[in-house]
Backbone as CSV, one residue per row, in Angstrom:
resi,resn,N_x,N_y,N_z,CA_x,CA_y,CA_z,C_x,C_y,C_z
1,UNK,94.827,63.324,116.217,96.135,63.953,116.072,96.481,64.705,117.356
2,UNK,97.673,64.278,117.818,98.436,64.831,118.823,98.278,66.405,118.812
3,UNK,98.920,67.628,119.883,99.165,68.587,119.503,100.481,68.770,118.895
4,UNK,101.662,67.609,119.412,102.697,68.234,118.949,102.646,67.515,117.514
5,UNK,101.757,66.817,116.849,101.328,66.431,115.132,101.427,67.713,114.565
6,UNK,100.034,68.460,115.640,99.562,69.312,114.532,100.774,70.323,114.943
7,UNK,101.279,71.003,115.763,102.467,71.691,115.846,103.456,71.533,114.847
8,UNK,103.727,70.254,114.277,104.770,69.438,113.704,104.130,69.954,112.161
9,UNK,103.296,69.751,111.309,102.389,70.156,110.150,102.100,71.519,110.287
10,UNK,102.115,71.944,111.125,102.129,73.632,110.744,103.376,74.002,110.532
11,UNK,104.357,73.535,110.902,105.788,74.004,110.547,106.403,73.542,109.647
12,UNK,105.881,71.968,108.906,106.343,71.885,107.442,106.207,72.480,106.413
13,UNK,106.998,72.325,105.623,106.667,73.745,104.485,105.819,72.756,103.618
14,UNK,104.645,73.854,103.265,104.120,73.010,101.916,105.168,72.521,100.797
15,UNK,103.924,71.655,100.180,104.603,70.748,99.054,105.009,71.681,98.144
16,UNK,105.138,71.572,96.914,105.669,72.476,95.759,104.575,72.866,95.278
17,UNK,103.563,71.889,94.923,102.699,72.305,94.030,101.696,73.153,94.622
18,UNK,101.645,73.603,96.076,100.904,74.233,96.836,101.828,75.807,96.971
19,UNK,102.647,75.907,96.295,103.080,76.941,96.912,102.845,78.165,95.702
20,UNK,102.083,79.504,96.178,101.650,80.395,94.707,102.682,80.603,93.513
21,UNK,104.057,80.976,94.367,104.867,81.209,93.185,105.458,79.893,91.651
22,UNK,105.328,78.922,92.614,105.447,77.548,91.786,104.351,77.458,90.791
23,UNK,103.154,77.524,91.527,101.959,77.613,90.546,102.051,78.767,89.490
24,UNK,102.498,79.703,89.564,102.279,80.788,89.047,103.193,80.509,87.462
25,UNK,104.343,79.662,87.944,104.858,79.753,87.191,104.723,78.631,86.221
26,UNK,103.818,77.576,86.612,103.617,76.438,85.669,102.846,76.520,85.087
27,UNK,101.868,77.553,85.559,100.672,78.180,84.667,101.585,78.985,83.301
28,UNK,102.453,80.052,83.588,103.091,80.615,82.578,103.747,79.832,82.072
29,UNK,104.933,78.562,81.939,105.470,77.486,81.203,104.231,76.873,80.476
30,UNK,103.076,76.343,80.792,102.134,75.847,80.193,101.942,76.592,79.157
31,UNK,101.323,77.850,79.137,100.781,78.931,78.683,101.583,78.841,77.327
32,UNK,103.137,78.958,77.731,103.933,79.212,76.484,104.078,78.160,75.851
33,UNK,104.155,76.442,76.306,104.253,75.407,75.961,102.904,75.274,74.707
34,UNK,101.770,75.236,75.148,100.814,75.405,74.081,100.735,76.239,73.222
35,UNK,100.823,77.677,73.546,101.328,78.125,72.614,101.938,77.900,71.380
36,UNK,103.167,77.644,71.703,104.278,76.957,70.811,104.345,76.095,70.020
37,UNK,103.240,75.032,70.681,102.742,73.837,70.001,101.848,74.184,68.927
38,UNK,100.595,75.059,69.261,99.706,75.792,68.383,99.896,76.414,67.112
39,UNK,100.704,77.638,67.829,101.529,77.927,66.360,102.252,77.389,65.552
40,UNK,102.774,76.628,66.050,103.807,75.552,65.504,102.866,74.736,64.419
41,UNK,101.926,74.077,65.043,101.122,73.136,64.357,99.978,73.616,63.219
42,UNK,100.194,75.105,63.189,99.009,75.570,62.511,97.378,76.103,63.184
43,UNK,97.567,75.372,64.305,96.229,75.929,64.746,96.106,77.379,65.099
44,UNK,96.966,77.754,65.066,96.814,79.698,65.330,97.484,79.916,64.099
45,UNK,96.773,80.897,63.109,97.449,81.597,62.088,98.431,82.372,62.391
46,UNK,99.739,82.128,61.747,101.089,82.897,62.251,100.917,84.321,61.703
47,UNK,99.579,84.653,61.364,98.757,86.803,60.499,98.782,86.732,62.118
48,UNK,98.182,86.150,63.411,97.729,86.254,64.318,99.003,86.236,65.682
49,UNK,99.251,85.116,65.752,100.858,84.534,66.915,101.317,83.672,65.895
50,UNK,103.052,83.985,66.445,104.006,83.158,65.749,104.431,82.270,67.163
51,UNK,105.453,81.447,67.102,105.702,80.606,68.257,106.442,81.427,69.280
52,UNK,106.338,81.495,70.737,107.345,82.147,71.230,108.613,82.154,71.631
53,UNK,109.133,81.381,70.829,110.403,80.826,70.482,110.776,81.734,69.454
54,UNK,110.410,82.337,68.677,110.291,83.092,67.509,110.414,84.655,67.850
55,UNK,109.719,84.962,68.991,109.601,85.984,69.401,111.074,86.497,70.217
56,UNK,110.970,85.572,70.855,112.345,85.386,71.868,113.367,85.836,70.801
57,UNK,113.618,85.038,70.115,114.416,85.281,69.047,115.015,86.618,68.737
58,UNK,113.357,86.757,67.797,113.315,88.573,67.638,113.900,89.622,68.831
59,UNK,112.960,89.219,69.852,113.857,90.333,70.755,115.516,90.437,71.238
60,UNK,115.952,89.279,70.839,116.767,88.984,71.225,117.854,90.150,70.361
61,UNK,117.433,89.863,68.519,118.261,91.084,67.705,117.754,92.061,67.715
62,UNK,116.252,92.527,68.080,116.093,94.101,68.846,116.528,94.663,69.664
63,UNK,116.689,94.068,70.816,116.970,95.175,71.949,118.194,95.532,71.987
64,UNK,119.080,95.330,71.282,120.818,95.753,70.984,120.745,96.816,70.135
65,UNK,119.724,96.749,69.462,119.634,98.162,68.559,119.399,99.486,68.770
66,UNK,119.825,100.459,68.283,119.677,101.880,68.376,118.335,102.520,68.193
67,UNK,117.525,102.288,67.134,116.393,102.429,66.951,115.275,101.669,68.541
68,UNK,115.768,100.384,69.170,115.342,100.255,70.383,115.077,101.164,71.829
69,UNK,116.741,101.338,71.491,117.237,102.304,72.486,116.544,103.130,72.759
70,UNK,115.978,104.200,71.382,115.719,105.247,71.176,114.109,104.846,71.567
71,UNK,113.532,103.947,71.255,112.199,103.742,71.409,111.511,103.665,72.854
72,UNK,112.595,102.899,73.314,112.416,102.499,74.804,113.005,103.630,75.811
73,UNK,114.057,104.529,75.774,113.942,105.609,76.054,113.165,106.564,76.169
74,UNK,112.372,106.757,74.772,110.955,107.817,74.908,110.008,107.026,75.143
75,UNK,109.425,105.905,75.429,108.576,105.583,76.199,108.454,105.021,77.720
76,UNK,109.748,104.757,78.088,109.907,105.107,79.897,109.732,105.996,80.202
77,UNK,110.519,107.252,79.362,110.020,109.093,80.047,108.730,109.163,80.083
78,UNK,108.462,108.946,78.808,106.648,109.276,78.880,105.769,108.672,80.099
79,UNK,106.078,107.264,80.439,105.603,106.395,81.498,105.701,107.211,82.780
80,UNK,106.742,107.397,82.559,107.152,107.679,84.150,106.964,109.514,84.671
81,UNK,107.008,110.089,83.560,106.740,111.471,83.694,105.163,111.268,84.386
82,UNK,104.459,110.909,83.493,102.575,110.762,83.283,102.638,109.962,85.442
83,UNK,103.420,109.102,85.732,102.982,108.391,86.533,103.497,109.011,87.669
84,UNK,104.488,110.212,87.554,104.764,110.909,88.853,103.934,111.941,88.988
85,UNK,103.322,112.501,87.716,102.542,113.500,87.919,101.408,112.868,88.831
86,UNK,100.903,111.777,88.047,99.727,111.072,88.990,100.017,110.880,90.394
87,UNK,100.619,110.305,90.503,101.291,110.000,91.925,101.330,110.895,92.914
88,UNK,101.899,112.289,92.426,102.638,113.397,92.998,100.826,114.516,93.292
89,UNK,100.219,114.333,92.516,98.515,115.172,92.315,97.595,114.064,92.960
90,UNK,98.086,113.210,92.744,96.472,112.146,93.032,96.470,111.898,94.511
91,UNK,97.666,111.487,95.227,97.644,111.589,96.612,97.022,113.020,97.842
92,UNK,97.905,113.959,97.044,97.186,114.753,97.988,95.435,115.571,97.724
93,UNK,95.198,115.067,96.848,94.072,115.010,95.778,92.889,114.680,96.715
94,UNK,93.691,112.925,96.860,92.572,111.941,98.268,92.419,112.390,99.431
95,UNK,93.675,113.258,99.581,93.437,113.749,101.250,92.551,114.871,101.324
96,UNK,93.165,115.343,100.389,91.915,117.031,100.380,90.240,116.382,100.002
97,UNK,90.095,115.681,99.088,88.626,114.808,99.091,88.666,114.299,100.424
98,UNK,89.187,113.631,101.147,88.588,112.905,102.535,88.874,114.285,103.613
99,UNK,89.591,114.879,103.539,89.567,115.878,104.385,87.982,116.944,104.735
100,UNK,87.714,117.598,103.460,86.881,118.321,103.001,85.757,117.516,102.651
101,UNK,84.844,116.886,103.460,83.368,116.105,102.359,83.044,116.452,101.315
102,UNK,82.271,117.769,102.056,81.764,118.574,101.010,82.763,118.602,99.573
103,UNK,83.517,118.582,99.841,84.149,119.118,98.224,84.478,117.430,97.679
104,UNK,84.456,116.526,98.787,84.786,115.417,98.083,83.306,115.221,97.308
105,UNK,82.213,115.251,98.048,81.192,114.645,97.425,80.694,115.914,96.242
106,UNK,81.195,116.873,95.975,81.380,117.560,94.596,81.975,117.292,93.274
107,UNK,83.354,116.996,93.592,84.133,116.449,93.117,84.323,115.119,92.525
108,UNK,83.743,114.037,93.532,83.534,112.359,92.928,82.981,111.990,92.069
109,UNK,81.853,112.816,91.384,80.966,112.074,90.047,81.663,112.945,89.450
110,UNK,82.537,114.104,89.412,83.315,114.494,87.754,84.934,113.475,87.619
111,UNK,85.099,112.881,88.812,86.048,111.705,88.860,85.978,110.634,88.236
112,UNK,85.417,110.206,89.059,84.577,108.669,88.462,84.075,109.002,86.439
113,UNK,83.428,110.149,86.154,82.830,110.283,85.131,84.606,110.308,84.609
114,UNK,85.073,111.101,84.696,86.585,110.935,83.908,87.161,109.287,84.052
115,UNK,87.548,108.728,85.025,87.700,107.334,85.169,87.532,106.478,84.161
116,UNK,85.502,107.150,83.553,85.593,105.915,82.395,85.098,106.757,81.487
117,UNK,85.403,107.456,80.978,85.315,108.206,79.493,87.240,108.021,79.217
118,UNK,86.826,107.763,77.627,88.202,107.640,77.358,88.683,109.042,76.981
119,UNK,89.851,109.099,77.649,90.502,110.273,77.532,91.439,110.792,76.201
120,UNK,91.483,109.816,75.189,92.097,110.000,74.053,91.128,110.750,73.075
121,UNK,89.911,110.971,73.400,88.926,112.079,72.971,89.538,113.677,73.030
122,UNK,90.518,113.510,73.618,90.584,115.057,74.087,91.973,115.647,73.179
123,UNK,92.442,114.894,72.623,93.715,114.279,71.913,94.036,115.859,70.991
124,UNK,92.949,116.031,70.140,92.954,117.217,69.418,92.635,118.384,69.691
125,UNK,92.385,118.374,71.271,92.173,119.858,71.512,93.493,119.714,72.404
126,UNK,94.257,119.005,72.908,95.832,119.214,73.744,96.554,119.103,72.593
127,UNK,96.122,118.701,71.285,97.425,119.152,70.132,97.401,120.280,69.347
128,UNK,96.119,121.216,69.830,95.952,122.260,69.531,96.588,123.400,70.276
129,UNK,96.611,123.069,71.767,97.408,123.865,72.467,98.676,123.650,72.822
130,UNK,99.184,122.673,73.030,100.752,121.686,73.237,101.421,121.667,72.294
131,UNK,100.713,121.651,71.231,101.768,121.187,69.871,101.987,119.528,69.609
132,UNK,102.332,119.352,68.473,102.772,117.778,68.187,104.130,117.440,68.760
133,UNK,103.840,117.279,70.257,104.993,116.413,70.993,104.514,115.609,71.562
134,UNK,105.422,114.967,72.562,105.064,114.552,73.919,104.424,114.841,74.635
135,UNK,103.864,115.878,75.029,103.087,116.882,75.647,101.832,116.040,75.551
136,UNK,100.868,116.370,74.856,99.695,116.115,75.105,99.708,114.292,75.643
137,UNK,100.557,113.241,75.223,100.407,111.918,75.017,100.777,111.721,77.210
138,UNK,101.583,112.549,77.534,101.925,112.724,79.086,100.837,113.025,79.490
139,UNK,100.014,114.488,79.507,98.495,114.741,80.009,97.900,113.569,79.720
140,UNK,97.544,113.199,79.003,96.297,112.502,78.964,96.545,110.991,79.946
141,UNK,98.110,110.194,79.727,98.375,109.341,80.521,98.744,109.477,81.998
142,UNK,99.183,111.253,82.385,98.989,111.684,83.886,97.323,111.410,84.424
143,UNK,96.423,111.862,83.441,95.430,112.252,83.934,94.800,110.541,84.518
144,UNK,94.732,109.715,83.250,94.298,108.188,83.771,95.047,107.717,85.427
145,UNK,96.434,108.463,85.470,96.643,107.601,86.486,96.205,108.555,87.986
146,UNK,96.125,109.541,87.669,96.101,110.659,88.449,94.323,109.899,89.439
147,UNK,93.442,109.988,88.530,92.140,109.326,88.965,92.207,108.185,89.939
148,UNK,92.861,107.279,89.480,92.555,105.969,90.571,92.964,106.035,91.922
149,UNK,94.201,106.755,91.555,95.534,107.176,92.559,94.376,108.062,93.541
150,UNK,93.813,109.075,93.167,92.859,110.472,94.128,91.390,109.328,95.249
151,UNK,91.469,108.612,94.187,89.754,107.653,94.663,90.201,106.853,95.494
152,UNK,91.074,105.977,94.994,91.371,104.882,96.328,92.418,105.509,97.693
153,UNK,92.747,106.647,97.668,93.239,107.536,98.907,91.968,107.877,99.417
154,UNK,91.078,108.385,98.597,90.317,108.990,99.480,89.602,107.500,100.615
155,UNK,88.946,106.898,99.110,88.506,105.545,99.956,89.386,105.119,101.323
156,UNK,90.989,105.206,100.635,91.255,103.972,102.403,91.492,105.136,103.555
157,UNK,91.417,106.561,103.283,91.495,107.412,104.473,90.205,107.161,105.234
158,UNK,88.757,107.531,104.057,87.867,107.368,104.974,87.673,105.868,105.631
159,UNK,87.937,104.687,105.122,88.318,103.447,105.350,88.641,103.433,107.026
160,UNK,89.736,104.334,107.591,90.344,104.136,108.951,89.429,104.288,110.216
161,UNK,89.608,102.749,110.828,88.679,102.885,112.126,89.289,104.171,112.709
162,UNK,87.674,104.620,113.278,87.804,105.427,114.419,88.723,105.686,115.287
163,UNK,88.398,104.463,116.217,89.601,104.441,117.030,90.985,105.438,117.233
164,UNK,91.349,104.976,115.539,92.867,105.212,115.582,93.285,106.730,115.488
165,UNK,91.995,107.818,115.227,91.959,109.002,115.084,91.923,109.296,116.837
166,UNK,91.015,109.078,117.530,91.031,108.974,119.141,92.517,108.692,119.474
167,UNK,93.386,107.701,118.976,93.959,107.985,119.871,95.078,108.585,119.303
168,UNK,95.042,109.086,118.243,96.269,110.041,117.848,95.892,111.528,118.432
169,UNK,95.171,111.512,118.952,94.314,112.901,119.738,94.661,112.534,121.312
170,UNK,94.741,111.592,121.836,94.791,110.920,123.223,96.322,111.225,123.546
171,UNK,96.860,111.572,122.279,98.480,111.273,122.632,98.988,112.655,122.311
172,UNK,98.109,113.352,122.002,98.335,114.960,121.607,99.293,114.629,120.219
173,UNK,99.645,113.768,118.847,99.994,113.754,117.933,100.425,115.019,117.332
174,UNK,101.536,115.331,116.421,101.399,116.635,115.536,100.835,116.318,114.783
175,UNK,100.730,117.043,113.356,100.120,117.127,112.443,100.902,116.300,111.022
176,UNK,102.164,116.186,111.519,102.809,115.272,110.457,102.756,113.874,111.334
177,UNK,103.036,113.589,112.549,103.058,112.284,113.189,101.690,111.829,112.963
178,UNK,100.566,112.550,112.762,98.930,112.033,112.366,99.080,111.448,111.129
179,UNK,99.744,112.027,110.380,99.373,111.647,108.783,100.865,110.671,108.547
180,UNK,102.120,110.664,109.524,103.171,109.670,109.157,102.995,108.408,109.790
181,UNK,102.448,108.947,110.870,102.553,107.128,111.749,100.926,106.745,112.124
182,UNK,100.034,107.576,112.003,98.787,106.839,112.190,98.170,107.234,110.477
183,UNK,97.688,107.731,109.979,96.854,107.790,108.552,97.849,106.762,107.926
184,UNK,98.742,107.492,107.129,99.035,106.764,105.880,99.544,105.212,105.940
185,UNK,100.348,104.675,107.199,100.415,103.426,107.433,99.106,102.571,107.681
186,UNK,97.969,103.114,108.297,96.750,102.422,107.997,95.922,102.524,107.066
187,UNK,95.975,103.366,105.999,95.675,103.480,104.609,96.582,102.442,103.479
188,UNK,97.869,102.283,103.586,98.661,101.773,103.001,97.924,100.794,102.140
189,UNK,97.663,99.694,102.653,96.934,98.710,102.132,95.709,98.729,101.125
190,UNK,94.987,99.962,101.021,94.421,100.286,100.143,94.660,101.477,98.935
191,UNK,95.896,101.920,99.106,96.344,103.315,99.267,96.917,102.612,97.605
192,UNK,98.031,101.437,98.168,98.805,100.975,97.159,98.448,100.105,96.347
193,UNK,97.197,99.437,96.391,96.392,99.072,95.009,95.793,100.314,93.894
194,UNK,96.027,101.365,94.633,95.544,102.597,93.651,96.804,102.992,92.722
195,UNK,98.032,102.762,93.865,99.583,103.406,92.795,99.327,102.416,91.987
196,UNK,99.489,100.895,92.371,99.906,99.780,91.161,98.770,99.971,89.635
197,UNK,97.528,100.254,90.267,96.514,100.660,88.753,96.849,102.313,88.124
198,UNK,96.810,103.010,89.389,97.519,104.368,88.345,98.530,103.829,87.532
199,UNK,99.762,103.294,88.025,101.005,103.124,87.176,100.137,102.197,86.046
200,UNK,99.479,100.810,85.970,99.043,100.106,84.936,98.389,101.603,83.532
201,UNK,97.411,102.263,84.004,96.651,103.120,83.607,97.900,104.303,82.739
202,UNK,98.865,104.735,83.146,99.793,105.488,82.997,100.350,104.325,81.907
203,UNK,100.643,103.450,81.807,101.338,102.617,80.787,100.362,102.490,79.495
204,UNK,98.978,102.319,80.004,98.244,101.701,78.934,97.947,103.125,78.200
205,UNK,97.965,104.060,79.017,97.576,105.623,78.122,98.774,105.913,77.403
206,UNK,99.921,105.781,77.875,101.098,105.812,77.072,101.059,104.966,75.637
207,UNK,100.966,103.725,75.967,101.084,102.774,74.837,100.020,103.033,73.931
208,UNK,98.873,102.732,74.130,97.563,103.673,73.366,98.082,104.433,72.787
209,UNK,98.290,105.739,73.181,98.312,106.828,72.128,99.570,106.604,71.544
210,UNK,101.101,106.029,71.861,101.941,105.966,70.670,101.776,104.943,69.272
211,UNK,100.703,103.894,69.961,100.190,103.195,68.834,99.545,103.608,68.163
212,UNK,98.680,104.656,68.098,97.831,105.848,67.076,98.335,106.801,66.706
213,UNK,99.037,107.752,67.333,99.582,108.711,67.178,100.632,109.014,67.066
214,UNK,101.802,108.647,68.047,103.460,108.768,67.926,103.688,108.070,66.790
215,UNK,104.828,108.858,66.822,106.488,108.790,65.606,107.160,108.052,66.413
216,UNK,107.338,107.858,67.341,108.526,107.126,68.366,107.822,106.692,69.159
217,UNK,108.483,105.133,69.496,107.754,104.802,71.350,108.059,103.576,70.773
218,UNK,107.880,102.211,71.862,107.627,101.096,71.496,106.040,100.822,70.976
219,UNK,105.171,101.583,71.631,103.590,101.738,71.365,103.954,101.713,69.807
220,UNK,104.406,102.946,69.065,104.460,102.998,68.005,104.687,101.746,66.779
221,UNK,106.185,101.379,67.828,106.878,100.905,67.094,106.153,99.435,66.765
222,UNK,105.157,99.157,67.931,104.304,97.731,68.103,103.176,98.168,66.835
223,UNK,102.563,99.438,66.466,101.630,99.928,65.620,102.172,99.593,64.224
224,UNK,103.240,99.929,64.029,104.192,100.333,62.872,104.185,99.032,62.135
225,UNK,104.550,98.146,63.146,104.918,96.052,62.742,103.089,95.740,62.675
226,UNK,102.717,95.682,62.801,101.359,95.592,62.781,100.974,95.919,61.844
227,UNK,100.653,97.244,61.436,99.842,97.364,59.532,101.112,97.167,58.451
228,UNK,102.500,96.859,59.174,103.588,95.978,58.153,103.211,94.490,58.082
229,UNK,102.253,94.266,59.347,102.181,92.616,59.270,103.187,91.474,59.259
230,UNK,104.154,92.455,60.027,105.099,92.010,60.840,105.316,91.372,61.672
231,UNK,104.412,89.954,62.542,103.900,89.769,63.494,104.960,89.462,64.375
232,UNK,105.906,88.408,64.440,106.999,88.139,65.151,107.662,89.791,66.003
233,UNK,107.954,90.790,65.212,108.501,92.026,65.374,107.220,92.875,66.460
234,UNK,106.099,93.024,66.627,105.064,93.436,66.736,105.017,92.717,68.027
235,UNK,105.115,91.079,68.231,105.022,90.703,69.450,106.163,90.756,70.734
236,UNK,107.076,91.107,69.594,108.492,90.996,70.277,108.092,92.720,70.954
237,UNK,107.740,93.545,70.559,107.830,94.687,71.415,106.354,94.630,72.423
238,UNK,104.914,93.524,72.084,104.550,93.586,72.875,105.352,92.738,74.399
239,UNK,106.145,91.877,73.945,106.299,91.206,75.443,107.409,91.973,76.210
240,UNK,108.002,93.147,75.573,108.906,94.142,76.409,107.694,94.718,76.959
241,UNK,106.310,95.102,76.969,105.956,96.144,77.637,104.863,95.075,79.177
242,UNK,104.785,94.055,78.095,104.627,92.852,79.590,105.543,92.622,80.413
243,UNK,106.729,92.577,79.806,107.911,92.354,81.216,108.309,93.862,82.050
244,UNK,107.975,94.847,81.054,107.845,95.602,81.787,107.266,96.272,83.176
245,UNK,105.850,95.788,82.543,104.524,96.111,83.615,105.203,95.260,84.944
246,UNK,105.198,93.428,84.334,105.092,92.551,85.460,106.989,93.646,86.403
247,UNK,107.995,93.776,85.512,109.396,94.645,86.657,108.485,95.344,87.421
248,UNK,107.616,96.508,87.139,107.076,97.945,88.158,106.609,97.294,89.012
249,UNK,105.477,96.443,88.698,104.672,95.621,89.642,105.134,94.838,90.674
250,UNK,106.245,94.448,90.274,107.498,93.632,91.698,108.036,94.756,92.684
251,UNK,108.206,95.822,91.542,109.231,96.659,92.317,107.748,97.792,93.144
252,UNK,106.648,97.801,92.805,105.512,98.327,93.641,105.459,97.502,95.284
253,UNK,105.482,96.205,94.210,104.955,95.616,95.738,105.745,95.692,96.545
254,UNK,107.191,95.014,96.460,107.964,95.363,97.398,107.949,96.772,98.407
255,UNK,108.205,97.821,97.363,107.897,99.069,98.400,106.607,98.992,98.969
256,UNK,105.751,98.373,98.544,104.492,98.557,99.912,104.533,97.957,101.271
257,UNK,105.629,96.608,100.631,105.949,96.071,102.241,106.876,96.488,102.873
258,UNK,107.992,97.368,102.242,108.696,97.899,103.195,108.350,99.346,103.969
259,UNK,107.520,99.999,103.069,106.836,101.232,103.455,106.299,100.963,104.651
260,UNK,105.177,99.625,104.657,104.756,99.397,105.715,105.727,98.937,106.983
261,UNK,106.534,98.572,106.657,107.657,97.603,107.533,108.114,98.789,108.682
262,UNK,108.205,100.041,107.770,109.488,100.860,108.163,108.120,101.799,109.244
263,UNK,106.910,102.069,108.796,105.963,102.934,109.373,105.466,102.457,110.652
264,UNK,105.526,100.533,110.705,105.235,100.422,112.293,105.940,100.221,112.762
């Protein structure tokens, strides 16, 4: 092969079936195609999945409703309260751990030990002091996201070659140009696999506890259709909190590439 061949083949665009998003998505058409067929045919008990044609359906006369409204309202606040707190604590959390050793390497095994103890243990002593609201169901889903968010900062700070500290010193840097244009743009990349699992972690602590505990939420409302044995209704609010996740998760990534875009 010539060079201008291979010149010529590096600049064609792959085929279709090579390309991730195509794949991605014939995997999910498949997914639902069998599905459909399954339930349809009996091989999945409709106590278990109904077809998702069925579901579709359902959501289709839910989400116009008031009782929706109301559901999906108090469980975005809750989401998003729990995930700024994390966000807003866990970042500068990582810096003060990578800043300070000493206090990081104090600090990391009561982290990590929180990380994986489930935090819905603690449920009745924050409804002892909070009261039966929102309150305690926010702590406990700040706190999950708050963790990943503090660990993987610290990780991609200490992560940064050398180098790049030399020469933000070489150039006499301030103290915000250190941490705006050399730290956090070379952290980025590890920085923002910690937001996208805090935020996951912040959803799943949310949904968790309104499925046990709340009066309101879609969590709930997915709990509620469930020991009604409701299944169609039950799945229809689980695939709002899947399309949900997969919206944040688009709208994460994007800001990581423009964050980065805009920082070099």
């Amino acid at each position: 092969m010539t060079v201008t061949d291979k010149a010529s083949s590096q600049l064609r665009p792959d085929p279709l079936w090579r390309r991730p998003r195509v794949v991605r998505w014939a995997i999910i058409i498949g997914l639902v195609a069998v599905l459909e067929a399954t339930t349809r045919t009996g091989l999945i008990d409709r106590s278990l999945m109904v077809p998702p044609s069925e579901i579709l359906a359902r959501l289709a006369s839910i989400v116009p409703t008031s009782e929706f409204g109301a559901d999906a309202a108090r469980t975005l606040t809750t989401i998003l309260m729990a995930f700024t707190i994390g966000l807003v604590g866990g970042i500068p959390l990582g810096v003060l751990l990578w800043r300070l050793p000493a206090v990081g390497r104090v600090l990391e095994p009561f982290l990590v030990t929180g990380y994986a103890m489930p935090t819905l243990l603690f449920y009745p002593v924050l409804l002892a002091v909070m009261g039966l609201n929102a309150g305690p169901i926010v702590v406990i889903a700040a706190t999950m996201s708050l963790i990943p968010i503090a660990l993987t900062t610290m990780v991609a700070l200490g992560s940064i070659k050398p180098i790049l500290h030399k020469l933000a010193k070489s150039v006499n840097a301030s103290s915000s140009q250190y941490y705006l244009k050399v730290l956090f743009p070379a952290a980025t990349p590890l920085v923002f696999p910690g937001v996208k699992l805090g935020f996951i972690y912040a959803v799943i602590g949310t949904i968790a506890m309104e499925f046990i505990l709340a009066a309101q939420g879609i969590g709930f409302r997915a709990g509620f259709y469930y020991r009604e044995l409701n299944t169609a209704d039950m799945w229809a609010y689980i695939a709002v909190v899947v399309v949900l996740s997969v919206l944040v998760n688009g709208i994460l990534t994007w800001s990581e590439k423009r964050i980065r875009k805009d920082m070099l």
